[in-house]
């Protein structure tokens, strides 16, 4: 997994085994000094299969060097030759028997073992012609002046695959090329003045194969060539030349051929630049001319032919620099279509670049692309054009006026490639366009060719590389020269797809071929390394290395706040297209995507703790989301440290703390004194009120009860009704007396504790159940309850709730035992009254609190109990036991009270 790097000054190793963080540590491995290797300029590094210990190093000397990676020693393998010229080593191989084979550039093949190499005198065979300029599925065929079997010229103008699978490539300066795919070599057919049967001109403009298998090659100035070939071998047997001869009316009308087309009937049509249209007569080997005649309205619109197209009815459409012409082969008549600025239903521009028939229109619609007038849709039934042009106030108009290519995919969608406006898709329903430009991911806005693969993907040749476009998602995947293309710039019209799926695109530096299915994304997640760190532009490798090795933060002073990082994604498939994103946690809010840039700098970093994170993606956008990270700490100056702040604060606060403390103490003493006075006054008022109520109201109620009893005895013979009223008066007075005693008890400040409530309930129960045959007991009273203060409302409501509960048990429970249980947990109070009687009626046997407001409780007593419990913000539950008996349970949180609380 180590990466060995050869340089002009020696050898270095990126050693993966020394990783202590996500970053790789670079160190000098074996500098190729004179005492180690003879030459330090590294020209090749080889690791032979099966030999993990040794590394073979090619330098500029007469020896091949073998490095022992374990011991660090180097052994030279010298070439036994008397020639003084240094042997230039090409490639190194090792066979199954361990023999070393060395292919040289100037001394043949060498082999050997141990420490001696010998020249191989056996038979050799060379091959060439195919240059793969990238690691991937793209094959770039280009011109190599040292290789006679390479492409003859880099500028490709035309591509044609014949019926036998041979690819013919026309070039701008090198004539015609034939590629034999089995042997991966080109054969050239160029113009040779001394050879009469050679190609007539080296600028090839068009290629076409006829029914007899002959190849027609149009040139720019050399006329038309017909190549007769052997049907078995494909070898060119002879060439026949057709040129313009002013003395021969049946000759080619012009030597500059711009277009070749074979119609459904097998007729060959030749378009020229200045000579109009030609039809070849195979019987007489002559040409019929169709020219532009200004005085004849049904002649050709112009003599400069750009393109020829045949529709499904067999009619020819000829695009010229002067308009569009339709030729009816059956009536031998022309129909002209030209631009009329006063008629919006005419052609938008006379310079026609592209003609296409909509396959889904049943022959009714043709699309015409022009050089500067945009796009035209021709309605054959109305003989009218509908123009689509670039309108800057309409976002869904055509993006550009120059149409280079028209293409219809398998789904029937129409696509238009423009000269500088990107790719356009036409929507039939709305007659609007969606266009895709560089802002949407296209590498360049010039579209020269469009082809569709077997998966519905569109492949676009542009002025900035090749692009694969997914019409369903609108996503582009771009490829450039680093992926193996011939160049980033392609040529208009130079594209072709073979029946078996292979695609060809021609450009300024040759031809690119590939099978779309073999173009797959690089799946490898690249390791990411922080490779350099600098402070004020000065590299600081020691700081970075120590931080990475020891896993500790990188320590910086407050003066070292101008820093920079360099980083790398260690994927070498196409490193120029690796992309990065970084974030300095504590400073950057989000990730910053910086494209292919591999460095970042930060200025005026405030003191603090930061973590620098970087993540990277390979050439196909596969991200290492974990990436690499480095923590750094910028220490503040001493006047911004915590201890300085603490000391300063202590000094500032210390001066005033004594005065403030004495002031607070004075205020506290006054507040405590005021609270004590209020509490004493409160207790005095409550005590006086209790005594007054007892003396005044108690005395009067006692007299009422006494007078009522005397009256009852004296009126023994009175009617029963009067006796009943007297009894009610007595009972009411007795009840008022009991209620008054409860009120006076609640008012008494000496009874403010939970303990007093428990004792009062105990005394009431003892008195109530005395001589009734019901055993009454109280559980849970503790001395701790004396410290729990209760307000008057709390004491009054609690006593009244459980007095009512005891009365109910006496009157209705038919029980033999009653138990009052008081439990206190922190400030949580729970009081329950349990009997062993007959239990509650079904409508009252509930575990949840009952709703007194909605009238679900029968009787005023139970409703009053529930209302009192809710007043105390407590819960009151009634439930019966399975074996009989009833429990009334109250639970609530006791509020904390202050001495001056008004509820006291």
Short mmCIF file of N, CA and C in Angstrom, two decimals, residues 289-371:
data_model
loop_
_atom_site.label_atom_id
_atom_site.label_comp_id
_atom_site.label_asym_id
_atom_site.label_seq_id
_atom_site.Cartn_x
_atom_site.Cartn_y
_atom_site.Cartn_z
N UNK A 289 -25.96 17.94 -62.88
CA UNK A 289 -25.79 19.12 -62.05
C UNK A 289 -27.13 19.78 -61.77
N UNK A 290 -27.25 20.25 -60.51
CA UNK A 290 -28.41 21.05 -60.13
C UNK A 290 -27.84 22.32 -59.50
N UNK A 291 -28.05 23.41 -60.23
CA UNK A 291 -27.41 24.66 -59.83
C UNK A 291 -28.46 25.72 -59.51
N UNK A 292 -27.98 26.77 -58.91
CA UNK A 292 -28.82 27.93 -58.66
C UNK A 292 -28.82 28.83 -59.89
N UNK A 293 -30.04 29.18 -60.33
CA UNK A 293 -30.19 30.10 -61.45
C UNK A 293 -31.09 31.23 -61.00
N UNK A 294 -30.55 32.44 -60.90
CA UNK A 294 -31.34 33.56 -60.35
C UNK A 294 -32.65 33.79 -61.09
N UNK A 295 -32.68 33.56 -62.36
CA UNK A 295 -33.92 33.83 -63.10
C UNK A 295 -34.90 32.69 -63.11
N UNK A 296 -34.53 31.54 -62.52
CA UNK A 296 -35.42 30.38 -62.53
C UNK A 296 -35.87 30.13 -61.09
N UNK A 297 -37.15 30.39 -60.77
CA UNK A 297 -37.58 30.31 -59.37
C UNK A 297 -37.58 28.90 -58.79
N UNK A 298 -37.66 27.86 -59.67
CA UNK A 298 -37.68 26.50 -59.12
C UNK A 298 -36.33 25.80 -59.22
N UNK A 299 -35.26 26.60 -59.27
CA UNK A 299 -33.92 26.02 -59.22
C UNK A 299 -33.43 25.99 -57.78
N UNK A 300 -32.20 25.50 -57.60
CA UNK A 300 -31.60 25.41 -56.27
C UNK A 300 -31.47 26.81 -55.66
N UNK A 301 -31.66 26.91 -54.34
CA UNK A 301 -31.61 28.23 -53.69
C UNK A 301 -30.19 28.81 -53.67
N UNK A 302 -29.18 27.94 -53.69
CA UNK A 302 -27.81 28.42 -53.64
C UNK A 302 -26.86 27.30 -54.00
N UNK A 303 -25.65 27.67 -54.41
CA UNK A 303 -24.67 26.67 -54.84
C UNK A 303 -23.72 26.22 -53.73
N UNK A 304 -23.82 26.81 -52.54
CA UNK A 304 -22.97 26.39 -51.42
C UNK A 304 -23.80 25.47 -50.52
N UNK A 305 -23.52 24.17 -50.62
CA UNK A 305 -24.32 23.14 -49.94
C UNK A 305 -23.70 22.85 -48.57
N UNK A 306 -24.56 22.89 -47.53
CA UNK A 306 -24.11 22.53 -46.19
C UNK A 306 -24.52 21.12 -45.78
N UNK A 307 -25.73 20.72 -46.14
CA UNK A 307 -26.24 19.43 -45.68
C UNK A 307 -27.29 18.92 -46.64
N UNK A 308 -27.42 17.59 -46.70
CA UNK A 308 -28.42 16.92 -47.54
C UNK A 308 -29.19 15.95 -46.67
N UNK A 309 -30.52 15.94 -46.83
CA UNK A 309 -31.36 15.08 -46.00
C UNK A 309 -32.51 14.54 -46.85
N UNK A 310 -32.88 13.27 -46.62
CA UNK A 310 -34.00 12.65 -47.32
C UNK A 310 -35.10 12.32 -46.32
N UNK A 311 -36.35 12.75 -46.62
CA UNK A 311 -37.45 12.46 -45.71
C UNK A 311 -38.06 11.10 -46.05
N UNK A 312 -39.09 10.73 -45.30
CA UNK A 312 -39.67 9.40 -45.46
C UNK A 312 -40.44 9.26 -46.79
N UNK A 313 -40.72 10.37 -47.46
CA UNK A 313 -41.40 10.30 -48.76
C UNK A 313 -40.41 10.25 -49.91
N UNK A 314 -39.13 10.22 -49.61
CA UNK A 314 -38.13 10.16 -50.66
C UNK A 314 -37.74 11.49 -51.23
N UNK A 315 -38.20 12.57 -50.64
CA UNK A 315 -37.83 13.89 -51.12
C UNK A 315 -36.56 14.36 -50.44
N UNK A 316 -35.73 15.04 -51.23
CA UNK A 316 -34.46 15.53 -50.72
C UNK A 316 -34.62 16.97 -50.25
N UNK A 317 -33.98 17.26 -49.09
CA UNK A 317 -33.95 18.61 -48.57
C UNK A 317 -32.48 19.04 -48.52
N UNK A 318 -32.20 20.15 -49.16
CA UNK A 318 -30.82 20.61 -49.30
C UNK A 318 -30.68 21.93 -48.55
N UNK A 319 -29.81 21.92 -47.53
CA UNK A 319 -29.53 23.14 -46.81
C UNK A 319 -28.32 23.85 -47.38
N UNK A 320 -28.49 25.09 -47.74
CA UNK A 320 -27.41 25.87 -48.35
C UNK A 320 -27.14 27.12 -47.53
N UNK A 321 -26.19 27.91 -47.98
CA UNK A 321 -25.92 29.19 -47.35
C UNK A 321 -26.88 30.28 -47.82
N UNK A 322 -27.80 29.89 -48.73
CA UNK A 322 -28.74 30.87 -49.29
C UNK A 322 -30.19 30.46 -49.08
N UNK A 323 -30.43 29.47 -48.26
CA UNK A 323 -31.78 29.04 -48.00
C UNK A 323 -31.94 27.53 -48.05
N UNK A 324 -33.18 27.08 -48.02
CA UNK A 324 -33.52 25.66 -48.01
C UNK A 324 -34.21 25.31 -49.31
N UNK A 325 -33.89 24.10 -49.82
CA UNK A 325 -34.49 23.64 -51.06
C UNK A 325 -35.04 22.25 -50.86
N UNK A 326 -36.26 22.04 -51.38
CA UNK A 326 -36.83 20.68 -51.42
C UNK A 326 -36.80 20.21 -52.87
N UNK A 327 -36.24 19.01 -53.08
CA UNK A 327 -36.13 18.46 -54.42
C UNK A 327 -37.01 17.21 -54.52
N UNK A 328 -37.94 17.27 -55.45
CA UNK A 328 -38.81 16.12 -55.72
C UNK A 328 -38.16 15.31 -56.83
N UNK A 329 -37.62 14.15 -56.45
CA UNK A 329 -36.88 13.33 -57.41
C UNK A 329 -37.79 12.76 -58.50
N UNK A 330 -39.07 12.67 -58.19
CA UNK A 330 -39.97 12.04 -59.13
C UNK A 330 -40.44 13.03 -60.21
N UNK A 331 -40.57 14.31 -59.83
CA UNK A 331 -40.95 15.33 -60.81
C UNK A 331 -39.76 16.16 -61.26
N UNK A 332 -38.62 15.91 -60.59
CA UNK A 332 -37.37 16.62 -60.94
C UNK A 332 -37.53 18.14 -60.81
N UNK A 333 -38.25 18.55 -59.73
CA UNK A 333 -38.48 19.98 -59.51
C UNK A 333 -38.00 20.39 -58.13
N UNK A 334 -37.64 21.67 -58.02
CA UNK A 334 -37.17 22.24 -56.76
C UNK A 334 -38.23 23.19 -56.21
N UNK A 335 -38.29 23.25 -54.90
CA UNK A 335 -39.11 24.24 -54.21
C UNK A 335 -38.20 24.99 -53.25
N UNK A 336 -38.20 26.32 -53.39
CA UNK A 336 -37.30 27.14 -52.57
C UNK A 336 -38.01 27.63 -51.30
N UNK A 337 -37.21 27.73 -50.25
CA UNK A 337 -37.69 28.32 -49.01
C UNK A 337 -36.59 29.28 -48.53
N UNK A 338 -36.96 30.55 -48.47
CA UNK A 338 -35.98 31.56 -48.10
C UNK A 338 -36.55 32.46 -47.01
N UNK A 339 -35.64 33.19 -46.42
CA UNK A 339 -36.05 34.12 -45.36
C UNK A 339 -36.66 35.38 -45.96
N UNK A 340 -37.82 35.76 -45.41
CA UNK A 340 -38.47 37.01 -45.78
C UNK A 340 -38.71 37.78 -44.49
N UNK A 341 -38.02 38.90 -44.29
CA UNK A 341 -38.17 39.63 -43.02
C UNK A 341 -39.59 40.14 -42.79
N UNK A 342 -40.39 40.27 -43.86
CA UNK A 342 -41.76 40.77 -43.71
C UNK A 342 -42.78 39.65 -43.49
N UNK A 343 -42.33 38.41 -43.55
CA UNK A 343 -43.26 37.28 -43.38
C UNK A 343 -42.76 36.39 -42.26
N UNK A 344 -43.42 36.38 -41.11
CA UNK A 344 -42.94 35.57 -39.97
C UNK A 344 -43.09 34.07 -40.18
N UNK A 345 -43.77 33.65 -41.23
CA UNK A 345 -43.95 32.23 -41.48
C UNK A 345 -42.95 31.68 -42.49
N UNK A 346 -41.92 32.47 -42.81
CA UNK A 346 -40.86 31.98 -43.68
C UNK A 346 -39.67 31.53 -42.84
N UNK A 347 -38.66 31.04 -43.53
CA UNK A 347 -37.45 30.58 -42.86
C UNK A 347 -36.81 31.73 -42.09
N UNK A 348 -36.32 31.43 -40.86
CA UNK A 348 -35.79 32.50 -40.01
C UNK A 348 -34.43 33.00 -40.46
N UNK A 349 -33.66 32.15 -41.19
CA UNK A 349 -32.31 32.53 -41.65
C UNK A 349 -31.97 31.67 -42.84
N UNK A 350 -31.21 32.22 -43.80
CA UNK A 350 -30.93 31.50 -45.04
C UNK A 350 -29.78 30.51 -44.93
N UNK A 351 -28.94 30.64 -43.88
CA UNK A 351 -27.80 29.74 -43.77
C UNK A 351 -28.22 28.52 -42.94
N UNK A 352 -28.51 27.41 -43.64
CA UNK A 352 -29.07 26.21 -43.02
C UNK A 352 -27.93 25.27 -42.65
N UNK A 353 -27.88 24.90 -41.35
CA UNK A 353 -26.84 24.00 -40.87
C UNK A 353 -27.34 22.58 -40.62
N UNK A 354 -28.60 22.41 -40.26
CA UNK A 354 -29.09 21.09 -39.87
C UNK A 354 -30.52 20.91 -40.33
N UNK A 355 -30.85 19.68 -40.79
CA UNK A 355 -32.20 19.32 -41.20
C UNK A 355 -32.55 18.00 -40.54
N UNK A 356 -33.76 17.92 -39.99
CA UNK A 356 -34.16 16.69 -39.28
C UNK A 356 -35.67 16.51 -39.40
N UNK A 357 -36.08 15.24 -39.61
CA UNK A 357 -37.50 14.92 -39.69
C UNK A 357 -37.95 14.33 -38.36
N UNK A 358 -39.03 14.88 -37.81
CA UNK A 358 -39.59 14.39 -36.55
C UNK A 358 -40.23 13.02 -36.81
N UNK A 359 -39.63 11.97 -36.23
CA UNK A 359 -40.12 10.61 -36.47
C UNK A 359 -41.50 10.36 -35.87
N UNK A 360 -41.90 11.20 -34.93
CA UNK A 360 -43.18 11.01 -34.26
C UNK A 360 -44.28 11.91 -34.84
N UNK A 361 -43.98 12.57 -35.96
CA UNK A 361 -44.98 13.47 -36.56
C UNK A 361 -45.63 12.86 -37.79
N UNK A 362 -45.31 11.59 -38.09
CA UNK A 362 -45.86 10.90 -39.25
C UNK A 362 -45.57 11.66 -40.55
N UNK A 363 -44.37 12.20 -40.62
CA UNK A 363 -43.93 12.85 -41.84
C UNK A 363 -44.45 14.25 -42.03
N UNK A 364 -45.11 14.82 -41.03
CA UNK A 364 -45.70 16.15 -41.23
C UNK A 364 -44.74 17.28 -40.85
N UNK A 365 -43.69 16.97 -40.05
CA UNK A 365 -42.88 18.04 -39.48
C UNK A 365 -41.40 17.82 -39.76
N UNK A 366 -40.76 18.89 -40.20
CA UNK A 366 -39.30 18.92 -40.32
C UNK A 366 -38.77 20.04 -39.44
N UNK A 367 -37.57 19.81 -38.90
CA UNK A 367 -36.91 20.83 -38.09
C UNK A 367 -35.69 21.31 -38.83
N UNK A 368 -35.54 22.62 -38.92
CA UNK A 368 -34.45 23.23 -39.67
C UNK A 368 -33.64 24.11 -38.71
N UNK A 369 -32.36 23.77 -38.57
CA UNK A 369 -31.48 24.58 -37.74
C UNK A 369 -30.64 25.51 -38.59
N UNK A 370 -30.52 26.74 -38.16
CA UNK A 370 -29.78 27.74 -38.95
C UNK A 370 -28.57 28.25 -38.19
N UNK A 371 -27.76 29.03 -38.89
CA UNK A 371 -26.51 29.52 -38.32
C UNK A 371 -26.75 30.69 -37.36
#
